[in-house]
Coordinates of C-alpha atoms and ligand atoms in Angstrom, one line a residue:
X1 CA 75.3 -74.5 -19.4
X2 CA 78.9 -75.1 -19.7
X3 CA 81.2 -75.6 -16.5
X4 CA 84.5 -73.5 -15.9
X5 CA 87.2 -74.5 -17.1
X6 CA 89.0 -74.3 -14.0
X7 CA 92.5 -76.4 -15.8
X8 CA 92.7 -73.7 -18.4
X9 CA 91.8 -71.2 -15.5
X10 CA 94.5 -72.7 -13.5
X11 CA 97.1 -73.1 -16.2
X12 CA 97.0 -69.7 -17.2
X13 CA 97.6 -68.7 -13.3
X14 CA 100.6 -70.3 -13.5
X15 CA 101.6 -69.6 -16.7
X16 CA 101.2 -65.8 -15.6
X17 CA 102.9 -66.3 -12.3
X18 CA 105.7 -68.7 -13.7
X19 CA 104.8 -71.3 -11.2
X20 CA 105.6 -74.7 -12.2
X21 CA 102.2 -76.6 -12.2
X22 CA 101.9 -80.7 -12.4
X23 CA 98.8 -83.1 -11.7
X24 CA 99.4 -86.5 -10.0
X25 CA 97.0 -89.3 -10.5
X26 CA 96.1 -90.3 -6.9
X27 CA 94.2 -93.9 -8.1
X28 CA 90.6 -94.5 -8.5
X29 CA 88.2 -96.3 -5.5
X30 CA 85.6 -98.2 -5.2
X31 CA 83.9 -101.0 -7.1
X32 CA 84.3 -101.2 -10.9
X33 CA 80.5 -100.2 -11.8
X34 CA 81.3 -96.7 -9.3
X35 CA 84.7 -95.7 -9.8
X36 CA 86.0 -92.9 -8.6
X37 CA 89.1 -91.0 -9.5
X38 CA 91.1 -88.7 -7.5
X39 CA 94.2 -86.1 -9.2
X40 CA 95.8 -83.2 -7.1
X41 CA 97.6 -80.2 -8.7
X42 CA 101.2 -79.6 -7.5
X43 CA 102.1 -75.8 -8.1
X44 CA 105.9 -75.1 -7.0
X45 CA 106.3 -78.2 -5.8
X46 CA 102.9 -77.6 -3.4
X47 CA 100.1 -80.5 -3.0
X48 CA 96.8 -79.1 -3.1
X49 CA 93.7 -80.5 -2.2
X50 CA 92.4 -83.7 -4.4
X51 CA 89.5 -83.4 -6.7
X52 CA 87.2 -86.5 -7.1
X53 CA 85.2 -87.5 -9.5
X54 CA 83.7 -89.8 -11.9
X55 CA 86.7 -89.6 -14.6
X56 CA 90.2 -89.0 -14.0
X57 CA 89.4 -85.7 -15.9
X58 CA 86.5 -84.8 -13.7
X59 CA 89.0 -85.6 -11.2
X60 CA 91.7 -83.5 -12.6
X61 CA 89.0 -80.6 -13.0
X62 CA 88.0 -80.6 -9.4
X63 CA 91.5 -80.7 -8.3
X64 CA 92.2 -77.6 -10.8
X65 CA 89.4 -76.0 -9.4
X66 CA 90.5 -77.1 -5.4
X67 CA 94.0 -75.2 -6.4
X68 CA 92.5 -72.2 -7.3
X69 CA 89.9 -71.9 -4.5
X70 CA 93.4 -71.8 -2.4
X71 CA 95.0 -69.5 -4.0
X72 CA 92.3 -67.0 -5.1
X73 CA 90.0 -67.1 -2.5
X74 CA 91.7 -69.0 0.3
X75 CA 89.4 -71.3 0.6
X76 CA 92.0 -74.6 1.8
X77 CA 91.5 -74.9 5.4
X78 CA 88.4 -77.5 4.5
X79 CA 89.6 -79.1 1.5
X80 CA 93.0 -79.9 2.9
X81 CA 91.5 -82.1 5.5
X82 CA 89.7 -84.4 4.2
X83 CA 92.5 -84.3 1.1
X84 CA 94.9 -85.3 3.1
X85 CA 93.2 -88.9 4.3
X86 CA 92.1 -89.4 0.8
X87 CA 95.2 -89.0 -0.7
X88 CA 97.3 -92.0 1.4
X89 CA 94.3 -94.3 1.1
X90 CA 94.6 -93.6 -2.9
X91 CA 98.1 -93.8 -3.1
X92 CA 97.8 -97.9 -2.1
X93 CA 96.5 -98.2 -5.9
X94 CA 100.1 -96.7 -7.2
X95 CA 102.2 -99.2 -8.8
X96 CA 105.3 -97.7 -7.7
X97 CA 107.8 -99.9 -9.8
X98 CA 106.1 -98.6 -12.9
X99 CA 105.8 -94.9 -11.4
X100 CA 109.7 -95.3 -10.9
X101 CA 110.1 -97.0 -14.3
X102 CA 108.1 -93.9 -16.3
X103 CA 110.3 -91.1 -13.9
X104 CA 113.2 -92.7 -14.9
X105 CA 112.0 -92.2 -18.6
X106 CA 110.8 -88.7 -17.8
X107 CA 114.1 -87.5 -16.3
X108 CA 116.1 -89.8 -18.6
X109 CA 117.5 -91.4 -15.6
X110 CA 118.3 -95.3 -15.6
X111 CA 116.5 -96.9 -13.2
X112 CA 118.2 -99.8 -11.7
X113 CA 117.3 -102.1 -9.0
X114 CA 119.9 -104.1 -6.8
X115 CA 118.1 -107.4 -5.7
X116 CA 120.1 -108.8 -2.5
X117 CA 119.2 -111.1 0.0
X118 CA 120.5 -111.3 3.6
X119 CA 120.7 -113.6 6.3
X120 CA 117.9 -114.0 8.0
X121 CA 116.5 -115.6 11.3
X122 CA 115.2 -118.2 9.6
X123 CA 116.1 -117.9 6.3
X124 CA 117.6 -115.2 3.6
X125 CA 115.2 -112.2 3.6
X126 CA 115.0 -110.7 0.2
X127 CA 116.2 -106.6 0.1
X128 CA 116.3 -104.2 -2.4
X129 CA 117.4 -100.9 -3.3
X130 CA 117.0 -98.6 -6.6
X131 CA 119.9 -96.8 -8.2
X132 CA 117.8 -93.5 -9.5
X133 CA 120.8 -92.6 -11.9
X134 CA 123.7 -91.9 -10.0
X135 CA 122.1 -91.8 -6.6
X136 CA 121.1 -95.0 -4.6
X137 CA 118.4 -94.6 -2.6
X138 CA 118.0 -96.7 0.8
X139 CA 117.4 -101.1 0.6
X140 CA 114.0 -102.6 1.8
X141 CA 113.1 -106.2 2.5
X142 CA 110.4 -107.3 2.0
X143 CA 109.0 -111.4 2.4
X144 CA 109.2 -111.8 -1.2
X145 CA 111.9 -110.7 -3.3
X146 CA 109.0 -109.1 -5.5
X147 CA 108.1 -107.2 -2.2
X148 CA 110.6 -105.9 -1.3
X149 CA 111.2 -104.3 -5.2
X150 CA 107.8 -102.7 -4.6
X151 CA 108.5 -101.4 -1.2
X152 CA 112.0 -100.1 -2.1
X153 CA 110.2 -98.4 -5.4
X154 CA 107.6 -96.6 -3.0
X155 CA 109.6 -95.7 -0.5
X156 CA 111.7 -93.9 -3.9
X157 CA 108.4 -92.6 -4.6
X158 CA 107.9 -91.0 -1.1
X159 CA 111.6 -89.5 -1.3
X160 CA 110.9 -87.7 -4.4
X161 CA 107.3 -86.8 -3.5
X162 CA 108.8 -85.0 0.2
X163 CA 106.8 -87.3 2.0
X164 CA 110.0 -89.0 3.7
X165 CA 113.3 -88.1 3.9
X166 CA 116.6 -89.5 4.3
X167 CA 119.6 -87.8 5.9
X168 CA 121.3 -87.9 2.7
X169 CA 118.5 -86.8 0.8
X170 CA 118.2 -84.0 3.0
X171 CA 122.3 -83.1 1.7
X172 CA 121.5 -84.0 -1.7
X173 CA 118.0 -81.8 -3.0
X174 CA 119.2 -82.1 -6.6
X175 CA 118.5 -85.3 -7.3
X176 CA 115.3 -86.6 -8.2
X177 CA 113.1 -84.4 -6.4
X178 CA 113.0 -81.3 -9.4
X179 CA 112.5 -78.9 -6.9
X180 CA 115.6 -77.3 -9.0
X181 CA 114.1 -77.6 -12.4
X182 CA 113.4 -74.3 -14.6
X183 CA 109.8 -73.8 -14.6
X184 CA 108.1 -75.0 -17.8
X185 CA 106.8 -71.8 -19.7
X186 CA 103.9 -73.4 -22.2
X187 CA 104.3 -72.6 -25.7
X188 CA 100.8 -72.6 -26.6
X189 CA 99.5 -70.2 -23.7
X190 CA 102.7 -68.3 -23.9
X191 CA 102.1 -67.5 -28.3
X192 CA 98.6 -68.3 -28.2
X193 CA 95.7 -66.9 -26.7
X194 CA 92.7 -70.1 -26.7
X195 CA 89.6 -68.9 -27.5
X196 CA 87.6 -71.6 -27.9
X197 CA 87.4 -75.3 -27.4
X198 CA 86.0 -76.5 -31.4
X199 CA 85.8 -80.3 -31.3
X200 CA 87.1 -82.9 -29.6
X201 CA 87.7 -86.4 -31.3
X202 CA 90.0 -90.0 -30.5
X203 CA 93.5 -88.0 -30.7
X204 CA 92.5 -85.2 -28.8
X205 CA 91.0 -81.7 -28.6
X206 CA 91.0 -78.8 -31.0
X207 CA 91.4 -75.0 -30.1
X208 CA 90.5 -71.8 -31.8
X209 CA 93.2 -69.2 -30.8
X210 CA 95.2 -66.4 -32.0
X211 CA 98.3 -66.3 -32.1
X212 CA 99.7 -63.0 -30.0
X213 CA 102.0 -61.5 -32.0
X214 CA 100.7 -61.6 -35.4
X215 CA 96.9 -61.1 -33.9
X216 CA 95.7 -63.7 -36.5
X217 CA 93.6 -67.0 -35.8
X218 CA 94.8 -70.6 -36.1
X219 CA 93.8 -73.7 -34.7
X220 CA 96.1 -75.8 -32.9
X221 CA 95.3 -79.8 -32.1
X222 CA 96.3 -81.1 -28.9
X223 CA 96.8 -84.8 -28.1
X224 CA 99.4 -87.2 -26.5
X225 CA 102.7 -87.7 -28.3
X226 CA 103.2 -91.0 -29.2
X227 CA 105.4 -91.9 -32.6
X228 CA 102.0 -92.8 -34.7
X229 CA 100.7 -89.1 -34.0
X230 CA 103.9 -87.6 -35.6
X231 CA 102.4 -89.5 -39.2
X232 CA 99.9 -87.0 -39.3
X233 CA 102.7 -84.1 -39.1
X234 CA 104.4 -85.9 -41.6
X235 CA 101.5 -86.2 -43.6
X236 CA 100.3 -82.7 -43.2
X237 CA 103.8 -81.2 -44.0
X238 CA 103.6 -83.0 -48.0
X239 CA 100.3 -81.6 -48.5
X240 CA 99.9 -77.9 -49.7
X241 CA 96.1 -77.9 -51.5
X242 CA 93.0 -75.8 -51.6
X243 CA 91.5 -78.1 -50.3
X244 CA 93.7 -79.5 -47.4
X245 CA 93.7 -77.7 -44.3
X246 CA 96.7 -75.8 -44.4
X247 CA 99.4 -77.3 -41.7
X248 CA 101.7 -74.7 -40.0
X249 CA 104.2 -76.3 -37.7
X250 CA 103.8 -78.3 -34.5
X251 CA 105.9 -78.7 -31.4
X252 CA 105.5 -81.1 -28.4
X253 CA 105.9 -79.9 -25.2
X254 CA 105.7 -81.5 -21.1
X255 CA 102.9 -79.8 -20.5
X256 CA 98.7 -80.3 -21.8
X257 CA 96.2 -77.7 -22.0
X258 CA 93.3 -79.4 -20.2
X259 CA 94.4 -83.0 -21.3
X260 CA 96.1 -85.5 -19.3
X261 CA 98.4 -88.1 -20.9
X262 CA 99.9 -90.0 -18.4
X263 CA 103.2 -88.7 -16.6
X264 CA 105.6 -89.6 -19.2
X265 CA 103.9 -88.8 -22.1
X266 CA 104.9 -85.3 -24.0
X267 CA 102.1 -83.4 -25.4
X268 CA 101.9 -83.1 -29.4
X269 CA 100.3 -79.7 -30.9
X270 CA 100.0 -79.1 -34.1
X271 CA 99.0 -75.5 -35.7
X272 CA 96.9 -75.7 -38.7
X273 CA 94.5 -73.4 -40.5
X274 CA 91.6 -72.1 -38.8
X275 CA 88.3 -73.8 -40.8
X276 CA 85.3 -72.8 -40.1
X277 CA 83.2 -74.2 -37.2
X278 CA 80.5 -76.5 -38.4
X279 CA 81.8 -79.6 -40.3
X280 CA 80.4 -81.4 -43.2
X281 CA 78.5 -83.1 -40.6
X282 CA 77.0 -80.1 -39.6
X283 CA 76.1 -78.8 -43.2
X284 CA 74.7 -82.3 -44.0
X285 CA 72.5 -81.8 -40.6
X286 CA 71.4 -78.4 -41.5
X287 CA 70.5 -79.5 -44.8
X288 CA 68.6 -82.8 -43.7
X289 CA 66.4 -80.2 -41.5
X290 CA 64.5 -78.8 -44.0
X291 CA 61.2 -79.7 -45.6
X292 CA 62.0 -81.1 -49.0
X293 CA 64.8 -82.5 -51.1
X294 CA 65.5 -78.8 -53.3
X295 CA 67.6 -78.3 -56.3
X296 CA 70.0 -76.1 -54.0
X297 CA 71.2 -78.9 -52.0
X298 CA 72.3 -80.8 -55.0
X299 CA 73.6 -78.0 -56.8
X300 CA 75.8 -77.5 -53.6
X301 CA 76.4 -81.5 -53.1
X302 CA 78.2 -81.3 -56.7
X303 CA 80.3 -78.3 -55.9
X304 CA 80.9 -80.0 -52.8
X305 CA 81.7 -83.4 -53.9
X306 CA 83.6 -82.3 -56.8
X307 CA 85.9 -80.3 -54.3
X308 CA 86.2 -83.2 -51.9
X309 CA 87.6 -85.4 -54.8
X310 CA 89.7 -82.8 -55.9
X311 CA 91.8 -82.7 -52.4
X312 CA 91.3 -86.8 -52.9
X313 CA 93.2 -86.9 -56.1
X314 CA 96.2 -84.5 -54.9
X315 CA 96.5 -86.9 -51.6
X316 CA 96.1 -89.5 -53.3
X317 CA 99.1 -88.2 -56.2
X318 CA 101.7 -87.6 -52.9
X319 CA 101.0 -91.2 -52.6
X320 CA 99.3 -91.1 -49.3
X321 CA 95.5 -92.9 -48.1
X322 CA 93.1 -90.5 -45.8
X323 CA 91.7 -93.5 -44.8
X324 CA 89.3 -91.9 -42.6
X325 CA 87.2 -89.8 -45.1
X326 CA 83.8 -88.7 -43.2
X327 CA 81.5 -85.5 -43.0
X328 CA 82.9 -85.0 -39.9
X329 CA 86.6 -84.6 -41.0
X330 CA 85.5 -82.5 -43.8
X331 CA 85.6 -78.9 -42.8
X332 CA 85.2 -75.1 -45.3
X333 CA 87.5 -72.4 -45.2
X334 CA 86.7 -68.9 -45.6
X335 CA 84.7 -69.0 -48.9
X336 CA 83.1 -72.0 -48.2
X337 CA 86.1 -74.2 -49.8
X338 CA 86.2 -77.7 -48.7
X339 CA 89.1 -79.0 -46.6
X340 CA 90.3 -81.9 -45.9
X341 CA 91.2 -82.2 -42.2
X342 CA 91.9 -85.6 -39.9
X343 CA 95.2 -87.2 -40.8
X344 CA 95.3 -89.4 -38.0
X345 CA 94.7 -92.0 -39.8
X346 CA 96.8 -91.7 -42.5
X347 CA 99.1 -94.1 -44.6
X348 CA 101.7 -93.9 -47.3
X349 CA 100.7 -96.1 -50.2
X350 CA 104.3 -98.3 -49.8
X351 CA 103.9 -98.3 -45.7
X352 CA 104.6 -102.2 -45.6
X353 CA 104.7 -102.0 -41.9
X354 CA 100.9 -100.7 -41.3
X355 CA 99.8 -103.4 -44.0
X356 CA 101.6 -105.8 -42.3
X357 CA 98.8 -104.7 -39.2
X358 CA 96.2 -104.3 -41.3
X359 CA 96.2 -106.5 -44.5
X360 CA 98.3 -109.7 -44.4
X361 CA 101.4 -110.1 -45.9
X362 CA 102.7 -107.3 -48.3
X363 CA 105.9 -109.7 -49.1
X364 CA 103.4 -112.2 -51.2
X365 CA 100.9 -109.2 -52.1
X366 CA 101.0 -108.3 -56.1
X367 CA 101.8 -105.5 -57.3
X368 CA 99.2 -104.4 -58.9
X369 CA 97.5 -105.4 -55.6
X370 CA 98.9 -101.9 -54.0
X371 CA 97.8 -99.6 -56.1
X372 CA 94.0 -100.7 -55.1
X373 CA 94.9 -99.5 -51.1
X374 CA 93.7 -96.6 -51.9
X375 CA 90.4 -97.5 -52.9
X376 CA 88.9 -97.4 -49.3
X377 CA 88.7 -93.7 -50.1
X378 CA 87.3 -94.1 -52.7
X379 CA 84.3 -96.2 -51.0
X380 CA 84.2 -93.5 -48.4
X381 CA 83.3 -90.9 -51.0
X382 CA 80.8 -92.5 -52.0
X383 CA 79.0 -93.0 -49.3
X384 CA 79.8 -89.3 -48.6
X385 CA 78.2 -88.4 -51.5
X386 CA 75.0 -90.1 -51.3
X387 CA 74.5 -88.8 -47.9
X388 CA 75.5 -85.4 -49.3
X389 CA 72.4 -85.7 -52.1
X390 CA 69.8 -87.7 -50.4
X391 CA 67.3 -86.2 -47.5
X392 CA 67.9 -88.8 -44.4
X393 CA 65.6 -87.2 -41.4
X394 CA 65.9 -89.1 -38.8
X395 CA 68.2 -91.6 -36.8
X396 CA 66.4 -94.6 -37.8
X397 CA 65.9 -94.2 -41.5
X398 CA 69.4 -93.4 -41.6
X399 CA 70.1 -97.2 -39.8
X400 CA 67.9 -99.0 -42.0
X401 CA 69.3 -97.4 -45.3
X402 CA 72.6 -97.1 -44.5
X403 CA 73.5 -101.2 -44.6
X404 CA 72.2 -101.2 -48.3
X405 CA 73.6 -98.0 -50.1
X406 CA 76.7 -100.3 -48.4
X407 CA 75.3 -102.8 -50.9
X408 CA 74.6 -100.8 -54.0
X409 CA 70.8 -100.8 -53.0
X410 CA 69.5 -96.8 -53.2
X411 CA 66.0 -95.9 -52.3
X412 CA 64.0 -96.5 -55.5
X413 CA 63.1 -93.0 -55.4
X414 CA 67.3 -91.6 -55.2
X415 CA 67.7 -93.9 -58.2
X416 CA 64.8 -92.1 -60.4
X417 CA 65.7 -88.5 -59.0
X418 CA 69.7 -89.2 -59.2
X419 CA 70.3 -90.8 -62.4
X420 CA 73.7 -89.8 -62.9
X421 CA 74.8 -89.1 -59.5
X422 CA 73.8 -93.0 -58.7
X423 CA 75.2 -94.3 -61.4
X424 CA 78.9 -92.2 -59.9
X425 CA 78.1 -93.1 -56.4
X426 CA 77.3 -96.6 -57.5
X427 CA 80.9 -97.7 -59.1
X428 CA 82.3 -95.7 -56.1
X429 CA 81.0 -98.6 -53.8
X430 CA 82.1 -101.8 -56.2
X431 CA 82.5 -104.1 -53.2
X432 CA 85.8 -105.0 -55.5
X433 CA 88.3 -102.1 -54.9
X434 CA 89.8 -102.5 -58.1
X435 CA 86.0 -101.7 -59.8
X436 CA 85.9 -98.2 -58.2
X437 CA 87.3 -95.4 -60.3
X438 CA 90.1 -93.6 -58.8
X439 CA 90.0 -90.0 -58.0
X440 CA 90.8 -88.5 -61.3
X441 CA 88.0 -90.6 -63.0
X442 CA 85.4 -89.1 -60.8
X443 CA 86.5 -85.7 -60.4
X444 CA 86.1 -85.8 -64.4
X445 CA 83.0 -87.1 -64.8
X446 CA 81.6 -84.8 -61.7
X447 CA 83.0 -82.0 -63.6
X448 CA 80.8 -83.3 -66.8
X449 CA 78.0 -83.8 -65.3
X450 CA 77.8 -80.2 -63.5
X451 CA 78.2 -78.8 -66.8
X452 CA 75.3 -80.4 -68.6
X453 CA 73.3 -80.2 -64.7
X454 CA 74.0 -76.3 -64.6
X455 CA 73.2 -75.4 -68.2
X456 CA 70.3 -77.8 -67.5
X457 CA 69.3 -75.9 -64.7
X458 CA 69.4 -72.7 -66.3
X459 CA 67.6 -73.1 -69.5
X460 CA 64.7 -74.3 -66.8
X461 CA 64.9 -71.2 -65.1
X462 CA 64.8 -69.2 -68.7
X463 CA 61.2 -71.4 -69.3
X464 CA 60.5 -70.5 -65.9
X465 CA 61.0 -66.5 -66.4
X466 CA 59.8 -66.4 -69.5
Ligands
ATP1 P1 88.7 -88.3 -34.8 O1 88.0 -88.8 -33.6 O2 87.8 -88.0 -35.9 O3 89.9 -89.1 -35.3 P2 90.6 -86.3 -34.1 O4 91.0 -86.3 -32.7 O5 91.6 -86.9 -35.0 O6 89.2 -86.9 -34.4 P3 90.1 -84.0 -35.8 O7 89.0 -84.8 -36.5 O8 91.3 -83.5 -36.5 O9 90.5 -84.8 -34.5 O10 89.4 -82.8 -35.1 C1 88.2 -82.9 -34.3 C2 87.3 -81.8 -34.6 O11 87.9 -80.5 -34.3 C3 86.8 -81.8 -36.0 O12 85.7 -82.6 -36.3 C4 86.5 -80.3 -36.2 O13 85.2 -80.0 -35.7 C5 87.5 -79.6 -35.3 N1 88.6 -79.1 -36.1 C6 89.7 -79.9 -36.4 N2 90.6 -79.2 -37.1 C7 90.1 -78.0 -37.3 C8 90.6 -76.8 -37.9 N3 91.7 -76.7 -38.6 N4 89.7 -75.7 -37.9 C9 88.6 -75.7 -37.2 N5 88.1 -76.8 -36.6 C10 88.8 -77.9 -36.6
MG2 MG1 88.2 -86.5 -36.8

């Protein structure tokens, strides 16, 4: 059974009411082995009652669900209570300099602190103050000079929060406190209508919507914004193929769906074509299901494979690497088409920088050298394709012959059954990259081979009818 989901439930509330809606992380208690995390949703500038729970996302789901108990139902009277002791003994995990250091970032505010010490009884106490932008808020001391930057950063915090004020801050509500900001209107829930969550992988989580207006389907990919993530825009936005999913646009905005990314981070959503639901993965399941290796499946592995290569050899002519080619980042499109989806992962073929990371020193690699990079897709489709062809039931047969297809060792019986396929699959996984074909190689020879397979096929059914 699947549980609300109270953070869509609650963001649509406030989307619909134009109420300006936030999490806070509230820390995490309790001994590494059972940690627990506590969020609370601010709405208008209102704390409601923590959520707990084993993740910070559990967390953030309870708190959702807290806020909307309140609001709906009016159920806060008990929640508030026992939020309300839970919440200061969480904040003591805050590392307030760093809070103030990402709200400064946030609000593009400098964040400066003014380290002073004063006389003392005994000796010079250390104080400090933070200049939030223009304002300065009020000097602590603390018995380190560290200290007292910590104290002076919370006691920031609990300015800005409402918790405490000063008689200046009381004069002076626009600063720092965003009680005046516009409310943030959500681009996605305000053009899209989200009708279903479809996967969820390392960047983030993928939605089936449709857009409002137009009444058509997308889906949109929602992760954290960080300057890598905008490679796969950039990636997406060079590639127009059959066999590519088809990018749209993408936008980044303050605000998640039911995602949290830390509280300086933007969100990054990217529209795309809607594929269908079940992955390569999932066809490759299906297929492992039934009873016996048919003629079917590899009539439809070739198709398959031949379409795969085909979007391989147009990314590849942009001059860009997948680089993370798997069943499960292969999805169809309305008549079954492949398309290639995932680039997370992504590289140009002349990115020095990410070889740099990854491979060494490009200033002393050869030439020639580069134009093998993109040979780790190539090894990927192979391995693709064998699992595409060959029957793999269970978990552990999959374990044990997985390592030496790696090798170039196929089940005796793949070899008899696949001649030519093996032989394709076979140079794909040349532990040398510059021994596997590139793209266009084995997109013609696939092509070849279906030929003489199909007419092959068919002059066997003829025997057969006849
Ligand atoms: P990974 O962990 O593989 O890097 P990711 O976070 O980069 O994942 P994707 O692989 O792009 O995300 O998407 C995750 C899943 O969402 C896919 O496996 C697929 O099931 C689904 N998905 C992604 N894009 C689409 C799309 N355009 N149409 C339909 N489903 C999609
Ligand atoms: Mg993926």
């Amino acid at each position: 059974m699947a549980t609300k989901n109270y953070v869509a439930e609650l963001n649509e509330y406030a989307q619909r009411n134009r109420l300006k809606l936030k999490y806070e992380y509230l820390g995490s208690d309790g001994p590494d082995h059972n940690k627990v995390f506590s969020q609370k949703a601010i709405i208008d500038g209102k704390d409601y009652p923590k959520g707990v729970g084993k993740t910070k996302k559990d967390a953030k789901v309870k708190a959702a669900e807290n806020a909307l108990r309140c609001l709906l139902d009016g159920k806060c009277q008990d929640l508030t209570e026992n939020a309300a002791e839970a919440s200061t003994s969480a904040e003591t995990d805050i590392n307030f300099i760093c809070w103030l250091n990402e709200y400064g970032q946030r609000n593009r505010l400098t964040i400066k602190p003014m380290e002073t010490t004063r006389p003392g009884p005994n000796n010079a106490i250390p104080w400090c103050s933070f200049m939030v932008g223009e304002k300065e808020y009020p000097a602590v001391s603390g018995k380190t000079a560290r200290e007292a930057k910590e104290e002076a950063a919370k006691l920031v915090y609990d300015i800005i929060n409402g918790n405490k004020t000063t008689d200046e801050d009381a004069k002076d509500k626009n600063v720092g406190n965003g009680q005046n900001e516009m409310p943030t209107v959500s681009r996605f829930t305000s053009e899209f209508e989200p009708l279903e969550h479809l996967g969820k992988g390392a960047f983030g989580s993928v939605y089936k919507v449709k857009d409002k207006q137009l009444k058509i389907e997308y889906a949109v990919k929602i992760g954290c914004y960080k300057e890598k993530s905008l490679r796969e825009v950039r990636t997406l936005s060079d590639l127009f193929h059959r066999n590519i999913v088809r990018y749209y646009t993408f936008w980044m905005q303050d605000t998640g769906y039911d995602e949290s990314c830390g509280p300086t981070t933007k969100f990054l959503y990217i529209q795309m074509e809607l594929c269908a639901k079940n992955t390569l993965r999932d066809w490759i399941d299906e297929k492992n299901k039934e009873s016996v290796q048919n003629l079917k499946r590899r009539e439809e592995s070739l198709r398959i494979a031949q379409e795969i290569v085909c979007g391989v050899e147009y990314i590849h002519s942009r001059n860009h690497i997948h680089r993370d080619l798997k069943p499960a980042n292969i999805m169809f499109g309305v008549e079954g088409e492949v398309k290639i989806g995932d680039f997370g992962l992504v590289t140009s073929d002349d990115d020095d920088e990410e070889r740099t990371v990854c491979k060494g020193t490009p200033s002393y690699m050869a030439p020639e050298q580069r134009k093998y990079d993109r040979k780790v897709d190539m090894f990927a489709l192979g391995l693709i394709f064998f699992e595409l062809l060959w029957k793999l039931s269970t978990g552990s047969e999959r374990a044990k012959i997985w390592p030496d297809v790696r090798r170039q060792r196929f089940p005796e019986e793949f070899s008899v059954t696949f001649t030519k396929e093996k032989q394709i699959i076979n140079s794909l996984l040349s532990e040398k990259p510059e021994d596997r074909p590139d793209a266009s190689a084995v997109k013609a020879e696939l092509e070849e081979w279906t030929q003489i397979f199909n007419s092959h096929k068919a002059s066997h059914q003829e025997n057969q009818t006849v």
